[in-house]
Amino acid sequence: MKKNFLIIGAVAALLTSCAGEFNKVFKTSDYDYRYEYAKQIYAEGKYSRAASLLQDMISMKKGSADGQEALYMLAMSEYMSRDYESAAMTFKKYGTSYPSGIYAEQAAFYVGQSLFESAPEPRLDQSPTIGAISAYQTFLDLFPESELRPQAQKKLFVLQDKLVHKELLSAQLYYNLGGYFGNINSNNESNYISCIVTAQNALKTYPFSNWREDFTLLIMKSKFQLAENSSEDKRLERYRDAEDECYGFLNEYPDSKNTALAEKYIAKCKKVIGD
């Protein structure tokens, strides 16, 4: 027990000593020493503290031999501290301040990487995802021969998949709302139409998506529901459209687990149309 107390005491004393040293450096007016200390703790992986020291030194170092290094270290310190929003802004600032700098390639890549890390789940607003895609594409345009190119391309696929998933969730929500009240009305009809339009637009924008069958299925189901609940003047036209959609689904996905549903819809359509 006594030994444990001694260890705890030693650790506490060490932490206090480190904190005291950091505070002393933070308050010093010897900026060269302060900068060298920031580089040292950065190398030791103490990124949060390094960022604290570097933040108000950037303007001082601008134009000097250390200017590029200081700004890039600040950006990387923010990134490694998981302050991705600040990191993205600082990496962008580096690219603007030093477009031909020695860290320009890495900074351009890490703008996308920072935004990638802050991109939300598909149900939420995807502005950061769109920003990350734009940043990676800019990086690929500026540095087409970069060794980081494969990583950027891989992340682009992940981000684009997230946008597709967002569209699928929106289309599914419209479909679910279409039958919410049980009986069709103008709002329900509008929801089914919105589902169809959302899914069709997604298929045009992302023709090779992993969710292509899901979008096609939603279109088929929505068209059938529209026909089922149509007014008399639209009934036959919508059943014919639904029947065509079912055949299209079967042709594209003959082995789908939803073939029985498509065949069921076709039988109902034929019965109404009188084929």
CSV table of C-alpha atoms in Angstrom, one decimal:
chain,number,residue,atom,x,y,z
A,1,MET,CA,0.0,0.0,0.0
A,2,LYS,CA,2.8,2.4,1.0
A,3,LYS,CA,4.5,1.6,-2.3
A,4,ASN,CA,1.4,2.5,-4.3
A,5,PHE,CA,1.1,5.8,-2.5
A,6,LEU,CA,4.8,6.5,-3.4
A,7,ILE,CA,4.1,5.8,-7.1
A,8,ILE,CA,1.0,8.0,-7.1
A,9,GLY,CA,2.9,10.8,-5.4
A,10,ALA,CA,5.7,10.5,-7.9
A,11,VAL,CA,3.3,10.7,-10.8
A,12,ALA,CA,1.5,13.7,-9.3
A,13,ALA,CA,4.8,15.5,-8.8
A,14,LEU,CA,5.8,14.8,-12.4
A,15,LEU,CA,2.6,16.0,-13.8
A,16,THR,CA,2.8,19.2,-11.6
A,17,SER,CA,6.3,19.7,-12.8
A,18,CYS,CA,5.3,19.3,-16.5
A,19,ALA,CA,2.4,21.6,-16.0
A,20,GLY,CA,4.6,24.2,-14.3
A,21,GLU,CA,7.1,24.0,-17.2
A,22,PHE,CA,4.4,24.4,-19.8
A,23,ASN,CA,2.9,27.4,-18.1
A,24,LYS,CA,6.3,29.0,-17.8
A,25,VAL,CA,7.0,28.5,-21.5
A,26,PHE,CA,3.5,29.7,-22.4
A,27,LYS,CA,4.1,33.0,-20.6
A,28,THR,CA,7.6,33.6,-21.8
A,29,SER,CA,8.4,36.4,-24.2
A,30,ASP,CA,11.3,34.4,-25.7
A,31,TYR,CA,9.4,33.3,-28.8
A,32,ASP,CA,12.3,31.3,-30.3
A,33,TYR,CA,12.5,29.2,-27.1
A,34,ARG,CA,8.7,28.9,-27.1
A,35,TYR,CA,8.7,27.7,-30.7
A,36,GLU,CA,11.4,25.1,-30.1
A,37,TYR,CA,9.5,23.8,-27.0
A,38,ALA,CA,6.3,23.6,-29.1
A,39,LYS,CA,8.2,21.5,-31.7
A,40,GLN,CA,9.5,19.3,-28.9
A,41,ILE,CA,6.1,18.5,-27.3
A,42,TYR,CA,4.6,18.1,-30.8
A,43,ALA,CA,7.3,15.4,-31.5
A,44,GLU,CA,6.3,13.8,-28.1
A,45,GLY,CA,2.7,13.6,-29.2
A,46,LYS,CA,1.4,16.3,-26.9
A,47,TYR,CA,-0.7,17.8,-29.6
A,48,SER,CA,-3.2,19.8,-27.6
A,49,ARG,CA,-0.5,21.7,-25.7
A,50,ALA,CA,1.5,22.2,-28.9
A,51,ALA,CA,-1.5,23.7,-30.5
A,52,SER,CA,-2.0,26.1,-27.6
A,53,LEU,CA,1.6,27.3,-28.0
A,54,LEU,CA,1.5,27.6,-31.8
A,55,GLN,CA,-1.9,29.4,-32.2
A,56,ASP,CA,-0.7,32.9,-31.3
A,57,MET,CA,2.7,32.4,-32.9
A,58,ILE,CA,1.5,31.9,-36.5
A,59,SER,CA,1.3,35.7,-37.3
A,60,MET,CA,4.7,36.2,-35.8
A,61,LYS,CA,6.3,33.4,-37.8
A,62,LYS,CA,4.6,34.4,-41.1
A,63,GLY,CA,7.2,35.3,-43.7
A,64,SER,CA,10.0,33.8,-41.7
A,65,ALA,CA,11.8,30.5,-42.3
A,66,ASP,CA,9.7,28.8,-39.7
A,67,GLY,CA,6.3,30.2,-41.0
A,68,GLN,CA,5.3,27.2,-43.1
A,69,GLU,CA,6.4,24.7,-40.5
A,70,ALA,CA,4.6,26.5,-37.7
A,71,LEU,CA,1.3,26.7,-39.6
A,72,TYR,CA,1.4,23.0,-40.7
A,73,MET,CA,2.3,21.8,-37.2
A,74,LEU,CA,-0.6,23.8,-35.8
A,75,ALA,CA,-3.0,22.1,-38.3
A,76,MET,CA,-1.6,18.7,-37.6
A,77,SER,CA,-1.8,19.3,-33.8
A,78,GLU,CA,-5.5,20.3,-34.2
A,79,TYR,CA,-6.1,17.2,-36.4
A,80,MET,CA,-4.4,14.8,-33.9
A,81,SER,CA,-6.4,16.4,-31.1
A,82,ARG,CA,-9.6,15.6,-33.0
A,83,ASP,CA,-10.5,19.3,-33.4
A,84,TYR,CA,-11.3,18.5,-37.1
A,85,GLU,CA,-13.2,21.7,-37.8
A,86,SER,CA,-10.3,23.9,-36.7
A,87,ALA,CA,-7.8,21.5,-38.5
A,88,ALA,CA,-9.7,21.8,-41.8
A,89,MET,CA,-9.6,25.6,-41.6
A,90,THR,CA,-5.9,25.7,-40.7
A,91,PHE,CA,-5.0,23.3,-43.5
A,92,LYS,CA,-6.9,25.5,-45.9
A,93,LYS,CA,-5.1,28.5,-44.6
A,94,TYR,CA,-1.8,26.8,-45.3
A,95,GLY,CA,-2.9,26.1,-48.9
A,96,THR,CA,-3.8,29.7,-49.4
A,97,SER,CA,-0.7,31.1,-47.7
A,98,TYR,CA,1.8,28.7,-49.2
A,99,PRO,CA,0.3,27.2,-52.4
A,100,SER,CA,3.7,25.9,-53.5
A,101,GLY,CA,4.9,25.2,-49.9
A,102,ILE,CA,6.8,22.1,-48.8
A,103,TYR,CA,3.7,20.8,-47.0
A,104,ALA,CA,1.2,21.9,-49.7
A,105,GLU,CA,0.4,18.3,-50.8
A,106,GLN,CA,-0.2,17.0,-47.3
A,107,ALA,CA,-2.2,20.1,-46.3
A,108,ALA,CA,-4.5,19.7,-49.3
A,109,PHE,CA,-5.0,16.0,-48.5
A,110,TYR,CA,-5.7,16.7,-44.8
A,111,VAL,CA,-8.4,19.3,-45.6
A,112,GLY,CA,-10.4,16.4,-47.0
A,113,GLN,CA,-9.3,14.1,-44.2
A,114,SER,CA,-10.4,16.5,-41.5
A,115,LEU,CA,-13.8,17.0,-43.1
A,116,PHE,CA,-14.1,13.2,-43.6
A,117,GLU,CA,-13.6,12.7,-39.9
A,118,SER,CA,-16.3,15.2,-39.0
A,119,ALA,CA,-18.8,13.9,-41.6
A,120,PRO,CA,-22.1,12.9,-39.8
A,121,GLU,CA,-24.2,9.7,-40.2
A,122,PRO,CA,-26.4,9.6,-43.3
A,123,ARG,CA,-29.6,10.7,-41.5
A,124,LEU,CA,-28.1,14.1,-40.6
A,125,ASP,CA,-27.2,17.1,-42.8
A,126,GLN,CA,-24.5,16.1,-45.2
A,127,SER,CA,-22.8,19.5,-45.8
A,128,PRO,CA,-19.5,18.3,-44.2
A,129,THR,CA,-19.6,15.2,-46.5
A,130,ILE,CA,-20.1,17.4,-49.6
A,131,GLY,CA,-17.3,19.6,-48.4
A,132,ALA,CA,-15.0,16.6,-47.9
A,133,ILE,CA,-15.8,15.3,-51.4
A,134,SER,CA,-14.9,18.7,-52.9
A,135,ALA,CA,-11.7,18.9,-50.9
A,136,TYR,CA,-10.5,15.4,-52.0
A,137,GLN,CA,-11.3,16.2,-55.6
A,138,THR,CA,-9.3,19.4,-55.3
A,139,PHE,CA,-6.4,17.5,-53.9
A,140,LEU,CA,-6.6,14.9,-56.7
A,141,ASP,CA,-6.7,17.7,-59.3
A,142,LEU,CA,-3.7,19.5,-57.8
A,143,PHE,CA,-1.6,16.4,-57.0
A,144,PRO,CA,-2.6,13.7,-59.5
A,145,GLU,CA,0.7,11.8,-59.0
A,146,SER,CA,0.6,11.9,-55.2
A,147,GLU,CA,1.2,8.7,-53.2
A,148,LEU,CA,-1.8,9.7,-51.1
A,149,ARG,CA,-4.1,9.5,-54.2
A,150,PRO,CA,-5.3,5.9,-53.5
A,151,GLN,CA,-6.3,6.9,-50.0
A,152,ALA,CA,-8.2,10.0,-51.3
A,153,GLN,CA,-10.0,7.9,-53.9
A,154,LYS,CA,-11.0,5.3,-51.3
A,155,LYS,CA,-12.4,8.0,-49.0
A,156,LEU,CA,-14.3,9.5,-51.9
A,157,PHE,CA,-16.1,6.2,-52.5
A,158,VAL,CA,-17.1,6.1,-48.8
A,159,LEU,CA,-18.4,9.6,-48.8
A,160,GLN,CA,-20.4,9.2,-52.0
A,161,ASP,CA,-21.9,6.0,-50.6
A,162,LYS,CA,-23.0,8.1,-47.6
A,163,LEU,CA,-24.8,10.6,-49.9
A,164,VAL,CA,-26.5,7.7,-51.7
A,165,HIS,CA,-27.6,6.3,-48.3
A,166,LYS,CA,-29.0,9.7,-47.4
A,167,GLU,CA,-31.1,9.7,-50.6
A,168,LEU,CA,-32.3,6.2,-49.9
A,169,LEU,CA,-33.4,7.1,-46.4
A,170,SER,CA,-35.3,10.1,-47.8
A,171,ALA,CA,-37.0,8.0,-50.5
A,172,GLN,CA,-38.0,5.4,-47.9
A,173,LEU,CA,-39.4,8.1,-45.6
A,174,TYR,CA,-41.6,9.4,-48.4
A,175,TYR,CA,-42.8,5.9,-49.1
A,176,ASN,CA,-43.6,5.2,-45.5
A,177,LEU,CA,-45.5,8.5,-45.2
A,178,GLY,CA,-47.5,7.7,-48.3
A,179,GLY,CA,-49.4,5.0,-46.5
A,180,TYR,CA,-49.4,6.6,-43.1
A,181,PHE,CA,-53.1,7.5,-43.0
A,182,GLY,CA,-54.2,4.2,-44.5
A,183,ASN,CA,-56.3,5.8,-47.2
A,184,ILE,CA,-54.9,7.8,-50.0
A,185,ASN,CA,-55.3,11.5,-50.2
A,186,SER,CA,-53.5,14.4,-51.9
A,187,ASN,CA,-50.7,14.3,-49.2
A,188,ASN,CA,-50.2,10.6,-49.5
A,189,GLU,CA,-50.2,10.7,-53.3
A,190,SER,CA,-47.6,13.5,-53.1
A,191,ASN,CA,-45.4,11.4,-50.8
A,192,TYR,CA,-45.4,8.4,-53.2
A,193,ILE,CA,-44.6,10.7,-56.1
A,194,SER,CA,-41.8,12.3,-54.0
A,195,CYS,CA,-40.5,8.8,-53.3
A,196,ILE,CA,-40.4,8.0,-57.0
A,197,VAL,CA,-38.7,11.3,-58.0
A,198,THR,CA,-36.1,11.0,-55.2
A,199,ALA,CA,-35.3,7.4,-56.1
A,200,GLN,CA,-35.1,8.1,-59.9
A,201,ASN,CA,-32.9,11.1,-59.3
A,202,ALA,CA,-30.6,9.1,-57.1
A,203,LEU,CA,-30.3,6.4,-59.8
A,204,LYS,CA,-29.4,9.0,-62.4
A,205,THR,CA,-26.8,10.6,-60.1
A,206,TYR,CA,-25.4,7.3,-58.7
A,207,PRO,CA,-26.0,4.7,-61.4
A,208,PHE,CA,-23.6,2.2,-59.9
A,209,SER,CA,-24.7,2.5,-56.3
A,210,ASN,CA,-24.8,-0.6,-54.1
A,211,TRP,CA,-28.3,0.4,-53.3
A,212,ARG,CA,-29.6,0.5,-56.9
A,213,GLU,CA,-32.0,-2.4,-56.3
A,214,ASP,CA,-33.4,-0.7,-53.2
A,215,PHE,CA,-34.2,2.4,-55.1
A,216,THR,CA,-35.7,0.4,-58.0
A,217,LEU,CA,-37.9,-1.5,-55.5
A,218,LEU,CA,-39.2,1.7,-53.9
A,219,ILE,CA,-40.1,3.0,-57.3
A,220,MET,CA,-42.0,-0.1,-58.2
A,221,LYS,CA,-43.8,-0.2,-54.8
A,222,SER,CA,-44.7,3.5,-55.0
A,223,LYS,CA,-46.1,3.2,-58.5
A,224,PHE,CA,-48.2,0.2,-57.5
A,225,GLN,CA,-49.6,2.1,-54.5
A,226,LEU,CA,-50.4,5.1,-56.6
A,227,ALA,CA,-52.4,2.8,-58.9
A,228,GLU,CA,-54.1,1.0,-56.1
A,229,ASN,CA,-55.4,4.3,-54.6
A,230,SER,CA,-55.9,6.3,-57.7
A,231,SER,CA,-59.0,8.2,-58.7
A,232,GLU,CA,-60.9,6.6,-61.6
A,233,ASP,CA,-59.6,8.9,-64.3
A,234,LYS,CA,-55.9,8.0,-63.4
A,235,ARG,CA,-56.5,4.4,-62.5
A,236,LEU,CA,-55.8,2.5,-65.8
A,237,GLU,CA,-52.8,4.7,-66.8
A,238,ARG,CA,-51.2,4.2,-63.4
A,239,TYR,CA,-51.7,0.4,-63.4
A,240,ARG,CA,-50.1,0.2,-66.8
A,241,ASP,CA,-47.1,2.2,-65.5
A,242,ALA,CA,-46.9,0.0,-62.4
A,243,GLU,CA,-47.0,-3.1,-64.6
A,244,ASP,CA,-44.2,-1.8,-66.8
A,245,GLU,CA,-42.1,-1.0,-63.7
A,246,CYS,CA,-42.6,-4.5,-62.3
A,247,TYR,CA,-41.4,-6.1,-65.6
A,248,GLY,CA,-38.4,-3.8,-65.6
A,249,PHE,CA,-37.6,-4.8,-62.0
A,250,LEU,CA,-37.8,-8.5,-62.9
A,251,ASN,CA,-35.6,-8.0,-66.0
A,252,GLU,CA,-32.9,-6.2,-64.0
A,253,TYR,CA,-33.1,-8.4,-60.9
A,254,PRO,CA,-34.3,-11.9,-61.9
A,255,ASP,CA,-32.8,-13.4,-58.7
A,256,SER,CA,-34.1,-10.8,-56.3
A,257,LYS,CA,-35.8,-11.9,-53.1
A,258,ASN,CA,-38.6,-9.5,-54.2
A,259,THR,CA,-39.5,-11.3,-57.4
A,260,ALA,CA,-42.6,-12.8,-55.8
A,261,LEU,CA,-43.8,-9.3,-54.9
A,262,ALA,CA,-43.3,-8.0,-58.4
A,263,GLU,CA,-45.2,-11.0,-59.8
A,264,LYS,CA,-48.0,-10.4,-57.4
A,265,TYR,CA,-48.2,-6.8,-58.5
A,266,ILE,CA,-48.2,-7.8,-62.2
A,267,ALA,CA,-51.1,-10.2,-61.6
A,268,LYS,CA,-53.2,-7.5,-59.9
A,269,CYS,CA,-52.3,-5.0,-62.7
A,270,LYS,CA,-53.4,-7.4,-65.4
A,271,LYS,CA,-56.7,-8.1,-63.6
A,272,VAL,CA,-57.5,-4.4,-63.5
A,273,ILE,CA,-56.3,-3.6,-67.0
A,274,GLY,CA,-58.0,-6.7,-68.5
A,275,ASP,CA,-55.0,-8.1,-70.3
